[in-house]
Amino acid sequence: MPTFNEAGHIEDLIHATVNAIRHTGIQKIEVIVVDDNSPDKTWEIASNTTCEAADIRVIRRMKDHGLTASLKEGISSASHDIIIWFDCDFTHPPECIPQLLFMISQGFEVVVNSRYIIGGGEDRRGKGSFIQLILSKSLNWGIRFFLYPTFSDYTSGFIAVQREVLKAIPLRGDYGEYFIDFIFRVLSKKYRVCELPYMAMPRRSGESKTGSNILHYLKRGKKYIYTVIRLRFEKLFGLL
């Protein structure tokens, strides 16, 4: 769980996540909260949260902040063979975790919850939500055109991965572009990947890290476009 200023709901999210996984019959549950030294003390609330039959650990990062760096530290600290990560603001509903785990149990190595396949969608409410919806759909359409059109949600960030895949394909990037990079590389390497539908929900509390106006999205989009171009060249010259 990569966090920054999620104090308003981190305790509820931890409990909801553990309960969702427990309903699958899994007994050994590990929750790792990786926090970028949040001013609202998300790390402190998470440290004081307990759940029956779950090992909850908190990593408070004092430097090298950022989404991808946080994910990489959490992954390296995990002790289980199946690793799941998602946005920690309830936009990614914990009740959608069991379907990820089920498909992993069926032999898939990478399973992604997708907004853009039949049955999926987005409940966009609040400031900047309409802009975010339009730009997100447009961005994914463009990425699909230049990369693999059979994959629908290149900016999902709601995923389950077998550890061996992450050893072979480590995360690269800074923010959301890491997901585009990772998905393209696992597809190029012919790993068994599948997408499942889910409904993205409004943020429970706090402010979006992506931003809420068109300038923020365009700034992020530049990195995404650069990543797509780089990946095309890497594949063309056998550098993936």
Tab-separated table of C-alpha atoms in Angstrom:
chain	number	residue	atom	x	y	z
A	1	MET	CA	0.000	0.000	0.000
A	2	PRO	CA	1.825	3.171	-1.154
A	3	THR	CA	0.511	6.121	0.856
A	4	PHE	CA	0.844	9.869	1.232
A	5	ASN	CA	-1.631	11.868	3.325
A	6	GLU	CA	-4.258	9.128	3.593
A	7	ALA	CA	-4.889	9.494	7.342
A	8	GLY	CA	-8.629	9.945	6.857
A	9	HIS	CA	-9.190	6.376	5.735
A	10	ILE	CA	-6.035	4.259	6.047
A	11	GLU	CA	-7.298	2.319	9.075
A	12	ASP	CA	-10.585	1.488	7.329
A	13	LEU	CA	-8.692	0.513	4.184
A	14	ILE	CA	-6.403	-1.888	6.038
A	15	HIS	CA	-9.365	-3.589	7.706
A	16	ALA	CA	-11.324	-3.788	4.438
A	17	THR	CA	-8.320	-5.250	2.623
A	18	VAL	CA	-7.662	-7.911	5.240
A	19	ASN	CA	-11.342	-8.879	5.352
A	20	ALA	CA	-11.526	-9.165	1.562
A	21	ILE	CA	-8.489	-11.448	1.429
A	22	ARG	CA	-9.643	-13.492	4.405
A	23	HIS	CA	-12.897	-14.315	2.583
A	24	THR	CA	-10.851	-16.148	-0.061
A	25	GLY	CA	-9.697	-18.631	2.568
A	26	ILE	CA	-6.130	-17.348	2.716
A	27	GLN	CA	-4.854	-17.542	6.278
A	28	LYS	CA	-1.461	-15.847	6.107
A	29	ILE	CA	-2.009	-12.213	5.169
A	30	GLU	CA	0.714	-9.595	4.982
A	31	VAL	CA	-0.090	-5.890	4.641
A	32	ILE	CA	2.792	-3.514	3.994
A	33	VAL	CA	2.051	0.211	4.165
A	34	VAL	CA	4.819	2.224	2.513
A	35	ASP	CA	4.396	5.860	3.485
A	36	ASP	CA	6.361	8.862	2.205
A	37	ASN	CA	6.532	10.510	5.643
A	38	SER	CA	3.021	11.972	5.346
A	39	PRO	CA	2.506	15.296	7.175
A	40	ASP	CA	-0.904	14.005	8.310
A	41	LYS	CA	0.867	11.063	10.006
A	42	THR	CA	-0.685	8.313	7.923
A	43	TRP	CA	2.276	6.177	8.951
A	44	GLU	CA	1.428	6.596	12.643
A	45	ILE	CA	-2.216	5.593	12.215
A	46	ALA	CA	-1.205	2.582	10.141
A	47	SER	CA	1.357	1.567	12.774
A	48	ASN	CA	-1.361	1.567	15.430
A	49	THR	CA	-3.789	-0.484	13.332
A	50	THR	CA	-4.176	-4.170	14.138
A	51	CYS	CA	-6.118	-6.945	12.425
A	52	GLU	CA	-6.603	-10.498	13.588
A	53	ALA	CA	-4.529	-13.036	11.648
A	54	ALA	CA	-2.733	-10.361	9.621
A	55	ASP	CA	0.848	-9.140	9.751
A	56	ILE	CA	0.715	-5.356	9.300
A	57	ARG	CA	3.999	-3.584	8.709
A	58	VAL	CA	4.679	0.085	8.074
A	59	ILE	CA	7.666	1.491	6.229
A	60	ARG	CA	8.130	5.223	6.806
A	61	ARG	CA	10.268	6.574	3.993
A	62	MET	CA	12.281	9.682	4.834
A	63	LYS	CA	13.837	10.225	1.389
A	64	ASP	CA	13.596	9.186	-2.277
A	65	HIS	CA	9.852	9.818	-2.230
A	66	GLY	CA	7.570	8.831	-5.097
A	67	LEU	CA	5.034	6.217	-6.126
A	68	THR	CA	7.311	3.835	-7.995
A	69	ALA	CA	10.072	4.036	-5.391
A	70	SER	CA	7.509	3.232	-2.691
A	71	LEU	CA	6.163	0.269	-4.638
A	72	LYS	CA	9.651	-1.105	-5.212
A	73	GLU	CA	10.499	-0.893	-1.516
A	74	GLY	CA	7.238	-2.585	-0.568
A	75	ILE	CA	7.793	-5.355	-3.103
A	76	SER	CA	11.339	-6.000	-1.884
A	77	SER	CA	10.045	-6.181	1.701
A	78	ALA	CA	7.211	-8.613	0.938
A	79	SER	CA	7.628	-12.233	1.970
A	80	HIS	CA	4.786	-13.888	0.015
A	81	ASP	CA	4.759	-15.202	-3.558
A	82	ILE	CA	1.712	-13.185	-4.656
A	83	ILE	CA	1.980	-9.407	-4.436
A	84	ILE	CA	-0.948	-7.008	-4.830
A	85	TRP	CA	-0.905	-3.237	-4.906
A	86	PHE	CA	-3.520	-0.575	-5.491
A	87	ASP	CA	-4.387	3.073	-4.836
A	88	CYS	CA	-4.955	3.708	-1.141
A	89	ASP	CA	-7.900	6.108	-1.337
A	90	PHE	CA	-10.715	3.564	-1.927
A	91	THR	CA	-10.859	4.365	-5.662
A	92	HIS	CA	-9.720	0.747	-5.977
A	93	PRO	CA	-12.319	-1.164	-3.908
A	94	PRO	CA	-10.741	-3.855	-1.690
A	95	GLU	CA	-13.710	-6.135	-2.413
A	96	CYS	CA	-12.271	-6.534	-5.933
A	97	ILE	CA	-9.098	-8.154	-4.587
A	98	PRO	CA	-10.525	-11.719	-4.401
A	99	GLN	CA	-11.069	-11.877	-8.165
A	100	LEU	CA	-7.395	-11.048	-8.677
A	101	LEU	CA	-6.346	-13.848	-6.366
A	102	PHE	CA	-8.708	-16.331	-8.008
A	103	MET	CA	-7.233	-15.775	-11.457
A	104	ILE	CA	-3.705	-16.060	-10.063
A	105	SER	CA	-4.771	-19.434	-8.645
A	106	GLN	CA	-5.887	-20.407	-12.170
A	107	GLY	CA	-2.358	-20.027	-13.503
A	108	PHE	CA	-2.151	-16.402	-14.602
A	109	GLU	CA	1.031	-14.600	-13.622
A	110	VAL	CA	-0.256	-11.027	-13.885
A	111	VAL	CA	-3.890	-10.058	-13.236
A	112	VAL	CA	-5.177	-6.498	-13.628
A	113	ASN	CA	-8.489	-4.983	-12.594
A	114	SER	CA	-9.650	-2.890	-15.550
A	115	ARG	CA	-12.100	-0.016	-15.980
A	116	TYR	CA	-12.210	-0.356	-19.740
A	117	ILE	CA	-13.457	-3.859	-20.482
A	118	ILE	CA	-17.086	-4.990	-20.497
A	119	GLY	CA	-18.433	-4.808	-16.957
A	120	GLY	CA	-15.921	-2.208	-15.801
A	121	GLY	CA	-16.317	1.531	-15.437
A	122	GLU	CA	-15.716	4.654	-13.392
A	123	ASP	CA	-17.874	6.488	-10.881
A	124	ARG	CA	-16.465	9.975	-11.274
A	125	ARG	CA	-17.777	12.557	-8.846
A	126	GLY	CA	-16.168	15.666	-7.409
A	127	LYS	CA	-13.771	18.368	-8.529
A	128	GLY	CA	-11.987	17.646	-11.795
A	129	SER	CA	-13.634	14.248	-12.200
A	130	PHE	CA	-15.116	14.835	-15.649
A	131	ILE	CA	-11.775	16.073	-16.972
A	132	GLN	CA	-10.038	13.094	-15.395
A	133	LEU	CA	-12.497	10.669	-16.999
A	134	ILE	CA	-12.128	12.107	-20.500
A	135	LEU	CA	-8.343	12.383	-20.355
A	136	SER	CA	-7.931	8.916	-18.846
A	137	LYS	CA	-10.017	7.295	-21.566
A	138	SER	CA	-8.283	9.279	-24.304
A	139	LEU	CA	-4.848	8.433	-22.932
A	140	ASN	CA	-5.608	4.721	-22.755
A	141	TRP	CA	-7.033	4.743	-26.272
A	142	GLY	CA	-3.838	6.332	-27.561
A	143	ILE	CA	-1.590	3.923	-25.665
A	144	ARG	CA	-3.515	0.929	-26.987
A	145	PHE	CA	-3.076	2.220	-30.530
A	146	PHE	CA	0.722	2.387	-30.202
A	147	LEU	CA	1.337	-0.610	-27.919
A	148	TYR	CA	-0.829	-3.734	-27.519
A	149	PRO	CA	-4.462	-2.989	-28.532
A	150	THR	CA	-5.719	-6.158	-26.834
A	151	PHE	CA	-4.927	-4.715	-23.388
A	152	SER	CA	-7.417	-2.100	-22.205
A	153	ASP	CA	-6.284	-0.298	-19.030
A	154	TYR	CA	-2.650	0.799	-19.153
A	155	THR	CA	-3.115	3.162	-16.199
A	156	SER	CA	-5.034	0.840	-13.855
A	157	GLY	CA	-2.541	0.399	-11.013
A	158	PHE	CA	-4.786	-2.290	-9.455
A	159	ILE	CA	-2.866	-5.519	-9.901
A	160	ALA	CA	-1.763	-8.910	-8.590
A	161	VAL	CA	1.599	-10.305	-9.695
A	162	GLN	CA	3.561	-13.443	-8.972
A	163	ARG	CA	6.879	-12.594	-7.342
A	164	GLU	CA	8.943	-14.350	-10.025
A	165	VAL	CA	7.604	-11.931	-12.639
A	166	LEU	CA	8.729	-8.923	-10.600
A	167	LYS	CA	12.190	-10.410	-10.241
A	168	ALA	CA	12.471	-10.626	-14.027
A	169	ILE	CA	10.613	-7.384	-14.834
A	170	PRO	CA	11.395	-4.786	-12.137
A	171	LEU	CA	9.356	-1.596	-12.029
A	172	ARG	CA	10.711	1.443	-13.862
A	173	GLY	CA	9.533	5.037	-13.856
A	174	ASP	CA	8.406	7.748	-11.476
A	175	TYR	CA	4.619	7.961	-11.267
A	176	GLY	CA	1.819	6.323	-13.276
A	177	GLU	CA	3.992	5.705	-16.328
A	178	TYR	CA	5.586	2.794	-14.436
A	179	PHE	CA	2.400	0.791	-15.065
A	180	ILE	CA	2.474	1.363	-18.832
A	181	ASP	CA	6.102	0.264	-18.861
A	182	PHE	CA	5.493	-2.835	-16.741
A	183	ILE	CA	2.439	-4.054	-18.650
A	184	PHE	CA	4.080	-3.628	-22.043
A	185	ARG	CA	7.147	-5.562	-20.946
A	186	VAL	CA	5.225	-8.473	-19.396
A	187	LEU	CA	3.092	-8.733	-22.533
A	188	SER	CA	6.209	-8.611	-24.718
A	189	LYS	CA	7.782	-11.395	-22.651
A	190	LYS	CA	4.629	-13.540	-23.124
A	191	TYR	CA	3.698	-13.846	-19.466
A	192	ARG	CA	0.148	-15.042	-18.808
A	193	VAL	CA	-1.808	-11.824	-18.289
A	194	CYS	CA	-5.525	-11.217	-17.896
A	195	GLU	CA	-7.836	-8.300	-17.145
A	196	LEU	CA	-10.958	-8.334	-15.003
A	197	PRO	CA	-13.704	-5.683	-14.853
A	198	TYR	CA	-14.137	-3.427	-11.861
A	199	MET	CA	-15.782	-0.100	-11.056
A	200	ALA	CA	-13.401	2.672	-9.978
A	201	MET	CA	-14.961	4.697	-7.169
A	202	PRO	CA	-14.602	8.304	-5.974
A	203	ARG	CA	-11.779	9.052	-3.546
A	204	ARG	CA	-12.949	8.517	0.046
A	205	SER	CA	-11.183	11.599	1.478
A	206	GLY	CA	-8.198	13.865	0.903
A	207	GLU	CA	-6.847	15.102	-2.426
A	208	SER	CA	-5.863	13.232	-5.560
A	209	LYS	CA	-2.123	12.867	-6.155
A	210	THR	CA	-2.722	13.107	-9.905
A	211	GLY	CA	-4.280	16.548	-9.633
A	212	SER	CA	-7.682	17.953	-10.426
A	213	ASN	CA	-7.155	20.289	-13.380
A	214	ILE	CA	-6.122	19.905	-16.979
A	215	LEU	CA	-2.619	21.351	-16.451
A	216	HIS	CA	-1.770	18.635	-13.921
A	217	TYR	CA	-2.972	15.935	-16.306
A	218	LEU	CA	-1.047	17.360	-19.238
A	219	LYS	CA	2.115	17.476	-17.120
A	220	ARG	CA	1.684	13.806	-16.206
A	221	GLY	CA	0.738	12.973	-19.785
A	222	LYS	CA	4.098	14.131	-21.134
A	223	LYS	CA	5.851	11.378	-19.180
A	224	TYR	CA	3.302	8.828	-20.357
A	225	ILE	CA	3.834	9.785	-24.006
A	226	TYR	CA	7.611	9.655	-23.584
A	227	THR	CA	7.281	6.186	-22.030
A	228	VAL	CA	5.211	4.908	-24.961
A	229	ILE	CA	7.754	6.206	-27.487
A	230	ARG	CA	10.667	4.738	-25.521
A	231	LEU	CA	8.974	1.344	-25.288
A	232	ARG	CA	8.379	1.239	-29.036
A	233	PHE	CA	12.069	1.927	-29.674
A	234	GLU	CA	13.185	-0.600	-27.058
A	235	LYS	CA	11.051	-3.294	-28.647
A	236	LEU	CA	12.190	-2.355	-32.145
A	237	PHE	CA	15.860	-2.669	-31.186
A	238	GLY	CA	15.458	-5.674	-28.866
A	239	LEU	CA	16.209	-3.727	-25.685
A	240	LEU	CA	13.252	-4.780	-23.532
